[in-house]
mmCIF file of N, CA and C in Angstrom:
data_model
loop_
_atom_site.group_PDB
_atom_site.id
_atom_site.type_symbol
_atom_site.label_atom_id
_atom_site.label_comp_id
_atom_site.label_asym_id
_atom_site.label_seq_id
_atom_site.Cartn_x
_atom_site.Cartn_y
_atom_site.Cartn_z
ATOM 1 N N ARG F 1 10.348 210.037 81.573
ATOM 2 C CA ARG F 1 10.259 210.870 80.384
ATOM 3 C C ARG F 1 11.241 210.371 79.327
ATOM 4 N N SER F 2 10.804 210.289 78.122
ATOM 5 C CA SER F 2 11.594 209.739 77.024
ATOM 6 C C SER F 2 12.743 210.671 76.638
ATOM 7 N N SER F 3 13.889 210.066 76.341
ATOM 8 C CA SER F 3 15.036 210.849 75.863
ATOM 9 C C SER F 3 15.073 210.870 74.335
ATOM 10 N N LEU F 4 14.072 210.318 73.705
ATOM 11 C CA LEU F 4 13.970 210.274 72.251
ATOM 12 C C LEU F 4 13.909 211.710 71.706
ATOM 13 N N PRO F 5 14.810 212.063 70.775
ATOM 14 C CA PRO F 5 14.720 213.403 70.182
ATOM 15 C C PRO F 5 13.360 213.587 69.485
ATOM 16 N N LEU F 6 12.811 214.791 69.564
ATOM 17 C CA LEU F 6 11.464 215.054 69.053
ATOM 18 C C LEU F 6 11.332 214.722 67.568
ATOM 19 N N GLU F 7 12.342 215.071 66.757
ATOM 20 C CA GLU F 7 12.254 214.770 65.324
ATOM 21 C C GLU F 7 12.170 213.267 65.087
ATOM 22 N N ARG F 8 12.954 212.503 65.844
ATOM 23 C CA ARG F 8 12.939 211.040 65.715
ATOM 24 C C ARG F 8 11.584 210.489 66.174
ATOM 25 N N TYR F 9 11.060 211.030 67.274
ATOM 26 C CA TYR F 9 9.729 210.619 67.730
ATOM 27 C C TYR F 9 8.701 210.807 66.611
ATOM 28 N N HIS F 10 8.717 211.963 65.973
ATOM 29 C CA HIS F 10 7.743 212.239 64.910
ATOM 30 C C HIS F 10 7.916 211.275 63.731
ATOM 31 N N ARG F 11 9.142 211.001 63.336
ATOM 32 C CA ARG F 11 9.371 210.047 62.235
ATOM 33 C C ARG F 11 8.831 208.664 62.601
ATOM 34 N N LEU F 12 9.177 208.195 63.794
ATOM 35 C CA LEU F 12 8.769 206.853 64.227
ATOM 36 C C LEU F 12 7.264 206.756 64.436
ATOM 37 N N SER F 13 6.681 207.744 65.098
ATOM 38 C CA SER F 13 5.238 207.687 65.368
ATOM 39 C C SER F 13 4.430 207.889 64.089
ATOM 40 N N ASP F 14 4.886 208.776 63.197
ATOM 41 C CA ASP F 14 4.185 208.959 61.913
ATOM 42 C C ASP F 14 4.216 207.664 61.106
ATOM 43 N N SER F 15 5.360 207.008 61.082
ATOM 44 C CA SER F 15 5.493 205.751 60.357
ATOM 45 C C SER F 15 4.560 204.687 60.949
ATOM 46 N N ALA F 16 4.530 204.579 62.269
ATOM 47 C CA ALA F 16 3.658 203.600 62.929
ATOM 48 C C ALA F 16 2.193 203.893 62.640
ATOM 49 N N MET F 17 1.801 205.141 62.718
ATOM 50 C CA MET F 17 0.400 205.508 62.498
ATOM 51 C C MET F 17 0.001 205.293 61.040
ATOM 52 N N ASP F 18 0.882 205.649 60.101
ATOM 53 C CA ASP F 18 0.597 205.443 58.677
ATOM 54 C C ASP F 18 0.449 203.958 58.364
ATOM 55 N N THR F 19 1.371 203.147 58.885
ATOM 56 C CA THR F 19 1.318 201.696 58.679
ATOM 57 C C THR F 19 0.044 201.124 59.276
ATOM 58 N N LEU F 20 -0.273 201.546 60.490
ATOM 59 C CA LEU F 20 -1.479 201.061 61.165
ATOM 60 C C LEU F 20 -2.728 201.402 60.367
ATOM 61 N N CYS F 21 -2.832 202.622 59.902
ATOM 62 C CA CYS F 21 -3.995 203.052 59.127
ATOM 63 C C CYS F 21 -4.124 202.229 57.850
ATOM 64 N N GLU F 22 -3.025 202.080 57.126
ATOM 65 C CA GLU F 22 -3.047 201.334 55.865
ATOM 66 C C GLU F 22 -3.434 199.866 56.112
ATOM 67 N N ASP F 23 -2.827 199.248 57.121
ATOM 68 C CA ASP F 23 -3.127 197.844 57.427
ATOM 69 C C ASP F 23 -4.580 197.663 57.852
ATOM 70 N N LEU F 24 -5.075 198.576 58.680
ATOM 71 C CA LEU F 24 -6.465 198.477 59.119
ATOM 72 C C LEU F 24 -7.437 198.698 57.957
ATOM 73 N N GLU F 25 -7.121 199.623 57.074
ATOM 74 C CA GLU F 25 -7.967 199.833 55.887
ATOM 75 C C GLU F 25 -8.060 198.554 55.064
ATOM 76 N N ASN F 26 -6.934 197.871 54.873
ATOM 77 C CA ASN F 26 -6.924 196.619 54.116
ATOM 78 C C ASN F 26 -7.754 195.540 54.809
ATOM 79 N N ILE F 27 -7.612 195.429 56.115
ATOM 80 C CA ILE F 27 -8.372 194.433 56.875
ATOM 81 C C ILE F 27 -9.864 194.716 56.758
ATOM 82 N N LEU F 28 -10.252 195.969 56.954
ATOM 83 C CA LEU F 28 -11.671 196.318 56.900
ATOM 84 C C LEU F 28 -12.231 196.142 55.493
ATOM 85 N N ASP F 29 -11.446 196.473 54.469
ATOM 86 C CA ASP F 29 -11.886 196.255 53.083
ATOM 87 C C ASP F 29 -12.187 194.779 52.843
ATOM 88 N N ASN F 30 -11.322 193.909 53.348
ATOM 89 C CA ASN F 30 -11.510 192.470 53.167
ATOM 90 C C ASN F 30 -12.731 191.951 53.924
ATOM 91 N N LEU F 31 -13.049 192.575 55.060
ATOM 92 C CA LEU F 31 -14.210 192.131 55.840
ATOM 93 C C LEU F 31 -15.523 192.582 55.200
ATOM 94 N N GLY F 32 -15.497 193.748 54.553
ATOM 95 C CA GLY F 32 -16.673 194.231 53.842
ATOM 96 C C GLY F 32 -17.863 194.584 54.716
ATOM 97 N N ASN F 33 -17.621 194.925 55.980
ATOM 98 C CA ASN F 33 -18.714 195.320 56.863
ATOM 99 C C ASN F 33 -18.876 196.842 56.800
ATOM 100 N N PRO F 34 -20.011 197.328 56.301
ATOM 101 C CA PRO F 34 -20.173 198.779 56.138
ATOM 102 C C PRO F 34 -20.197 199.568 57.456
ATOM 103 N N SER F 35 -20.372 198.889 58.588
ATOM 104 C CA SER F 35 -20.381 199.612 59.869
ATOM 105 C C SER F 35 -18.966 199.780 60.430
ATOM 106 N N TYR F 36 -17.959 199.203 59.773
ATOM 107 C CA TYR F 36 -16.567 199.337 60.195
ATOM 108 C C TYR F 36 -15.897 200.439 59.376
ATOM 109 N N GLU F 37 -15.120 201.284 60.063
ATOM 110 C CA GLU F 37 -14.480 202.409 59.380
ATOM 111 C C GLU F 37 -13.201 202.806 60.115
ATOM 112 N N VAL F 38 -12.185 203.215 59.360
ATOM 113 C CA VAL F 38 -10.970 203.754 59.949
ATOM 114 C C VAL F 38 -10.718 205.131 59.346
ATOM 115 N N GLU F 39 -10.352 206.075 60.202
ATOM 116 C CA GLU F 39 -10.030 207.441 59.778
ATOM 117 C C GLU F 39 -8.727 207.844 60.449
ATOM 118 N N TYR F 40 -7.898 208.598 59.715
ATOM 119 C CA TYR F 40 -6.663 209.115 60.295
ATOM 120 C C TYR F 40 -6.503 210.564 59.884
ATOM 121 N N SER F 41 -6.431 211.448 60.869
ATOM 122 C CA SER F 41 -6.296 212.875 60.599
ATOM 123 C C SER F 41 -5.630 213.560 61.782
ATOM 124 N N SER F 42 -4.673 214.423 61.496
ATOM 125 C CA SER F 42 -4.003 215.243 62.518
ATOM 126 C C SER F 42 -3.467 214.419 63.684
ATOM 127 N N GLY F 43 -2.882 213.255 63.369
ATOM 128 C CA GLY F 43 -2.264 212.439 64.408
ATOM 129 C C GLY F 43 -3.225 211.598 65.217
ATOM 130 N N VAL F 44 -4.491 211.558 64.812
ATOM 131 C CA VAL F 44 -5.497 210.773 65.536
ATOM 132 C C VAL F 44 -6.104 209.743 64.594
ATOM 133 N N LEU F 45 -5.987 208.470 64.969
ATOM 134 C CA LEU F 45 -6.579 207.385 64.200
ATOM 135 C C LEU F 45 -7.807 206.885 64.963
ATOM 136 N N THR F 46 -8.929 206.824 64.272
ATOM 137 C CA THR F 46 -10.173 206.345 64.867
ATOM 138 C C THR F 46 -10.610 205.104 64.106
ATOM 139 N N LEU F 47 -10.791 204.013 64.839
ATOM 140 C CA LEU F 47 -11.237 202.746 64.269
ATOM 141 C C LEU F 47 -12.615 202.434 64.846
ATOM 142 N N LYS F 48 -13.633 202.597 64.000
ATOM 143 C CA LYS F 48 -15.015 202.372 64.425
ATOM 144 C C LYS F 48 -15.425 200.960 64.016
ATOM 145 N N LEU F 49 -15.840 200.185 65.005
ATOM 146 C CA LEU F 49 -16.207 198.795 64.756
ATOM 147 C C LEU F 49 -17.662 198.525 65.132
ATOM 148 N N GLY F 50 -18.538 199.410 64.705
ATOM 149 C CA GLY F 50 -19.969 199.230 64.941
ATOM 150 C C GLY F 50 -20.275 198.949 66.402
ATOM 151 N N GLY F 51 -21.029 197.886 66.648
ATOM 152 C CA GLY F 51 -21.427 197.520 68.008
ATOM 153 C C GLY F 51 -20.289 197.064 68.902
ATOM 154 N N HIS F 52 -19.115 196.849 68.323
ATOM 155 C CA HIS F 52 -17.950 196.432 69.114
ATOM 156 C C HIS F 52 -17.239 197.621 69.767
ATOM 157 N N GLY F 53 -17.593 198.829 69.365
ATOM 158 C CA GLY F 53 -16.967 200.002 69.962
ATOM 159 C C GLY F 53 -15.978 200.687 69.039
ATOM 160 N N THR F 54 -15.297 201.668 69.591
ATOM 161 C CA THR F 54 -14.371 202.505 68.830
ATOM 162 C C THR F 54 -13.012 202.554 69.514
ATOM 163 N N TYR F 55 -11.971 202.343 68.728
ATOM 164 C CA TYR F 55 -10.596 202.528 69.186
ATOM 165 C C TYR F 55 -10.151 203.915 68.760
ATOM 166 N N VAL F 56 -9.428 204.598 69.639
ATOM 167 C CA VAL F 56 -8.801 205.869 69.286
ATOM 168 C C VAL F 56 -7.319 205.728 69.623
ATOM 169 N N ILE F 57 -6.482 205.967 68.626
ATOM 170 C CA ILE F 57 -5.034 205.872 68.795
ATOM 171 C C ILE F 57 -4.465 207.203 68.336
ATOM 172 N N ASN F 58 -3.712 207.850 69.211
ATOM 173 C CA ASN F 58 -3.209 209.166 68.838
ATOM 174 C C ASN F 58 -1.798 209.421 69.333
ATOM 175 N N LYS F 59 -1.126 210.295 68.585
ATOM 176 C CA LYS F 59 0.204 210.744 68.943
ATOM 177 C C LYS F 59 0.113 211.714 70.110
ATOM 178 N N GLN F 60 1.088 211.652 71.005
ATOM 179 C CA GLN F 60 1.197 212.592 72.115
ATOM 180 C C GLN F 60 2.615 213.153 72.138
ATOM 181 N N PRO F 61 2.913 214.134 71.255
ATOM 182 C CA PRO F 61 4.275 214.664 71.167
ATOM 183 C C PRO F 61 4.860 215.198 72.482
ATOM 184 N N PRO F 62 4.072 215.868 73.355
ATOM 185 C CA PRO F 62 4.705 216.364 74.581
ATOM 186 C C PRO F 62 5.317 215.239 75.431
ATOM 187 N N ASN F 63 4.713 214.049 75.389
ATOM 188 C CA ASN F 63 5.200 212.906 76.154
ATOM 189 C C ASN F 63 6.014 211.939 75.299
ATOM 190 N N LYS F 64 6.053 212.198 73.977
ATOM 191 C CA LYS F 64 6.719 211.310 73.016
ATOM 192 C C LYS F 64 6.145 209.899 73.116
ATOM 193 N N GLN F 65 4.830 209.826 73.156
ATOM 194 C CA GLN F 65 4.121 208.560 73.300
ATOM 195 C C GLN F 65 3.046 208.421 72.220
ATOM 196 N N ILE F 66 2.528 207.204 72.115
ATOM 197 C CA ILE F 66 1.304 206.930 71.376
ATOM 198 C C ILE F 66 0.296 206.466 72.414
ATOM 199 N N TRP F 67 -0.875 207.092 72.408
ATOM 200 C CA TRP F 67 -1.910 206.747 73.368
ATOM 201 C C TRP F 67 -3.001 205.943 72.672
ATOM 202 N N LEU F 68 -3.526 204.979 73.403
ATOM 203 C CA LEU F 68 -4.594 204.117 72.901
ATOM 204 C C LEU F 68 -5.779 204.181 73.850
ATOM 205 N N SER F 69 -6.960 204.311 73.282
ATOM 206 C CA SER F 69 -8.196 204.121 74.031
ATOM 207 C C SER F 69 -8.903 202.949 73.368
ATOM 208 N N SER F 70 -9.028 201.846 74.117
ATOM 209 C CA SER F 70 -9.619 200.614 73.587
ATOM 210 C C SER F 70 -10.966 200.351 74.242
ATOM 211 N N PRO F 71 -11.976 199.941 73.453
ATOM 212 C CA PRO F 71 -13.258 199.585 74.052
ATOM 213 C C PRO F 71 -13.173 198.268 74.831
ATOM 214 N N VAL F 72 -12.073 197.550 74.673
ATOM 215 C CA VAL F 72 -11.893 196.269 75.361
ATOM 216 C C VAL F 72 -11.049 196.441 76.623
ATOM 217 N N SER F 73 -9.885 197.050 76.488
ATOM 218 C CA SER F 73 -8.937 197.108 77.606
ATOM 219 C C SER F 73 -8.737 198.496 78.200
ATOM 220 N N GLY F 74 -9.395 199.507 77.653
ATOM 221 C CA GLY F 74 -9.290 200.847 78.222
ATOM 222 C C GLY F 74 -8.085 201.625 77.717
ATOM 223 N N PRO F 75 -7.694 202.668 78.459
ATOM 224 C CA PRO F 75 -6.607 203.544 78.010
ATOM 225 C C PRO F 75 -5.223 202.990 78.344
ATOM 226 N N LYS F 76 -4.285 203.230 77.432
ATOM 227 C CA LYS F 76 -2.890 202.846 77.644
ATOM 228 C C LYS F 76 -1.996 203.862 76.941
ATOM 229 N N ARG F 77 -0.770 203.976 77.454
ATOM 230 C CA ARG F 77 0.219 204.889 76.871
ATOM 231 C C ARG F 77 1.458 204.094 76.491
ATOM 232 N N TYR F 78 1.896 204.272 75.256
ATOM 233 C CA TYR F 78 3.007 203.485 74.718
ATOM 234 C C TYR F 78 4.225 204.359 74.461
ATOM 235 N N ASP F 79 5.383 203.856 74.909
ATOM 236 C CA ASP F 79 6.674 204.504 74.682
ATOM 237 C C ASP F 79 7.459 203.683 73.669
ATOM 238 N N TYR F 80 8.265 204.362 72.878
ATOM 239 C CA TYR F 80 9.094 203.666 71.897
ATOM 240 C C TYR F 80 10.251 202.976 72.598
ATOM 241 N N SER F 81 10.463 201.710 72.262
ATOM 242 C CA SER F 81 11.571 200.936 72.805
ATOM 243 C C SER F 81 12.701 200.889 71.787
ATOM 244 N N GLU F 82 13.806 201.531 72.098
ATOM 245 C CA GLU F 82 14.962 201.525 71.204
ATOM 246 C C GLU F 82 15.520 200.117 71.052
ATOM 247 N N SER F 83 15.374 199.280 72.084
ATOM 248 C CA SER F 83 15.984 197.951 72.059
ATOM 249 C C SER F 83 15.349 197.028 71.026
ATOM 250 N N ASP F 84 14.043 197.163 70.773
ATOM 251 C CA ASP F 84 13.410 196.246 69.814
ATOM 252 C C ASP F 84 12.568 196.950 68.748
ATOM 253 N N GLY F 85 12.475 198.283 68.817
ATOM 254 C CA GLY F 85 11.759 199.023 67.781
ATOM 255 C C GLY F 85 10.251 198.938 67.864
ATOM 256 N N HIS F 86 9.714 198.585 69.027
ATOM 257 C CA HIS F 86 8.264 198.507 69.199
ATOM 258 C C HIS F 86 7.781 199.588 70.162
ATOM 259 N N TRP F 87 6.513 199.937 70.042
ATOM 260 C CA TRP F 87 5.862 200.834 70.995
ATOM 261 C C TRP F 87 5.337 199.953 72.125
ATOM 262 N N ARG F 88 5.827 200.163 73.362
ATOM 263 C CA ARG F 88 5.532 199.280 74.486
ATOM 264 C C ARG F 88 4.846 200.004 75.641
ATOM 265 N N TYR F 89 3.939 199.263 76.291
ATOM 266 C CA TYR F 89 3.226 199.745 77.475
ATOM 267 C C TYR F 89 4.086 199.424 78.692
ATOM 268 N N SER F 90 4.457 200.427 79.462
ATOM 269 C CA SER F 90 5.440 200.239 80.538
ATOM 270 C C SER F 90 4.945 199.322 81.666
ATOM 271 N N ARG F 91 3.659 199.213 81.873
ATOM 272 C CA ARG F 91 3.161 198.406 82.998
ATOM 273 C C ARG F 91 3.296 196.909 82.789
ATOM 274 N N ASN F 92 3.230 196.453 81.529
ATOM 275 C CA ASN F 92 3.350 195.012 81.294
ATOM 276 C C ASN F 92 4.289 194.676 80.129
ATOM 277 N N ASN F 93 4.902 195.683 79.538
ATOM 278 C CA ASN F 93 5.851 195.546 78.432
ATOM 279 C C ASN F 93 5.221 194.998 77.151
ATOM 280 N N GLU F 94 3.895 194.927 77.091
ATOM 281 C CA GLU F 94 3.224 194.463 75.873
ATOM 282 C C GLU F 94 3.319 195.550 74.810
ATOM 283 N N SER F 95 3.550 195.123 73.575
ATOM 284 C CA SER F 95 3.631 196.104 72.505
ATOM 285 C C SER F 95 2.230 196.478 72.023
ATOM 286 N N LEU F 96 2.141 197.630 71.390
ATOM 287 C CA LEU F 96 0.885 198.087 70.799
ATOM 288 C C LEU F 96 0.406 197.067 69.770
ATOM 289 N N SER F 97 1.325 196.540 68.970
ATOM 290 C CA SER F 97 0.965 195.522 67.972
ATOM 291 C C SER F 97 0.352 194.291 68.634
ATOM 292 N N GLU F 98 0.991 193.804 69.694
ATOM 293 C CA GLU F 98 0.500 192.600 70.372
ATOM 294 C C GLU F 98 -0.915 192.796 70.896
ATOM 295 N N LEU F 99 -1.150 193.917 71.548
ATOM 296 C CA LEU F 99 -2.482 194.175 72.103
ATOM 297 C C LEU F 99 -3.526 194.270 71.000
ATOM 298 N N LEU F 100 -3.236 195.037 69.954
ATOM 299 C CA LEU F 100 -4.201 195.187 68.863
ATOM 300 C C LEU F 100 -4.439 193.858 68.147
ATOM 301 N N ASN F 101 -3.383 193.084 67.931
ATOM 302 C CA ASN F 101 -3.548 191.780 67.272
ATOM 303 C C ASN F 101 -4.486 190.885 68.079
ATOM 304 N N THR F 102 -4.282 190.827 69.382
ATOM 305 C CA THR F 102 -5.113 189.983 70.247
ATOM 306 C C THR F 102 -6.560 190.453 70.249
ATOM 307 N N GLU F 103 -6.761 191.737 70.531
ATOM 308 C CA GLU F 103 -8.125 192.263 70.649
ATOM 309 C C GLU F 103 -8.874 192.236 69.314
ATOM 310 N N LEU F 104 -8.212 192.674 68.249
ATOM 311 C CA LEU F 104 -8.903 192.753 66.962
ATOM 312 C C LEU F 104 -9.155 191.373 66.362
ATOM 313 N N SER F 105 -8.239 190.423 66.564
ATOM 314 C CA SER F 105 -8.471 189.060 66.072
ATOM 315 C C SER F 105 -9.725 188.483 66.708
ATOM 316 N N LYS F 106 -9.885 188.717 68.002
ATOM 317 C CA LYS F 106 -11.067 188.199 68.709
ATOM 318 C C LYS F 106 -12.335 188.948 68.271
ATOM 319 N N THR F 107 -12.261 190.273 68.239
ATOM 320 C CA THR F 107 -13.423 191.095 67.892
ATOM 321 C C THR F 107 -13.885 190.862 66.461
ATOM 322 N N LEU F 108 -12.926 190.820 65.530
ATOM 323 C CA LEU F 108 -13.261 190.701 64.111
ATOM 324 C C LEU F 108 -13.410 189.250 63.651
ATOM 325 N N GLU F 109 -13.088 188.331 64.546
ATOM 326 C CA GLU F 109 -13.173 186.897 64.256
ATOM 327 C C GLU F 109 -12.385 186.515 63.003
ATOM 328 N N THR F 110 -11.222 187.116 62.883
ATOM 329 C CA THR F 110 -10.299 186.800 61.796
ATOM 330 C C THR F 110 -8.882 187.119 62.296
ATOM 331 N N PRO F 111 -7.880 186.370 61.848
ATOM 332 C CA PRO F 111 -6.520 186.661 62.306
ATOM 333 C C PRO F 111 -6.057 188.054 61.884
ATOM 334 N N VAL F 112 -5.553 188.805 62.849
ATOM 335 C CA VAL F 112 -5.011 190.142 62.586
ATOM 336 C C VAL F 112 -3.544 190.103 62.978
ATOM 337 N N ASP F 113 -2.668 190.538 62.071
ATOM 338 C CA ASP F 113 -1.235 190.524 62.323
ATOM 339 C C ASP F 113 -0.642 191.875 61.947
ATOM 340 N N LEU F 114 -0.779 192.831 62.843
ATOM 341 C CA LEU F 114 -0.199 194.170 62.642
ATOM 342 C C LEU F 114 1.222 194.149 63.157
ATOM 343 N N ASP F 115 2.130 194.791 62.457
ATOM 344 C CA ASP F 115 3.518 194.868 62.889
ATOM 345 C C ASP F 115 3.984 196.308 62.770
ATOM 346 N N LEU F 116 3.958 197.008 63.883
ATOM 347 C CA LEU F 116 4.311 198.427 63.873
ATOM 348 C C LEU F 116 5.776 198.616 64.218
#
């Protein structure tokens, strides 16, 4: 269980989600595919990629985590790492940014460089 104070969790997770939404909107605008869409509301970000599936990324305040549901790699839960400032998956220490960059670059066939 995270020792991160709740107010700090909200600041960090809100910042990560806002940055992610803005960056994804820019990427999708540049791709110009009308079947691609990103929405962010009430702590839940939904990235619809047409036939490639849908990503859902959401805040989980009770656990102080960010949860990801990926059509490629499935569900994962990310904890904030004070040591490097990234949201990391405890099973393999991969950051949320690293996973999304890898999966989205392959899916969208264009380099994706998200830095949360």
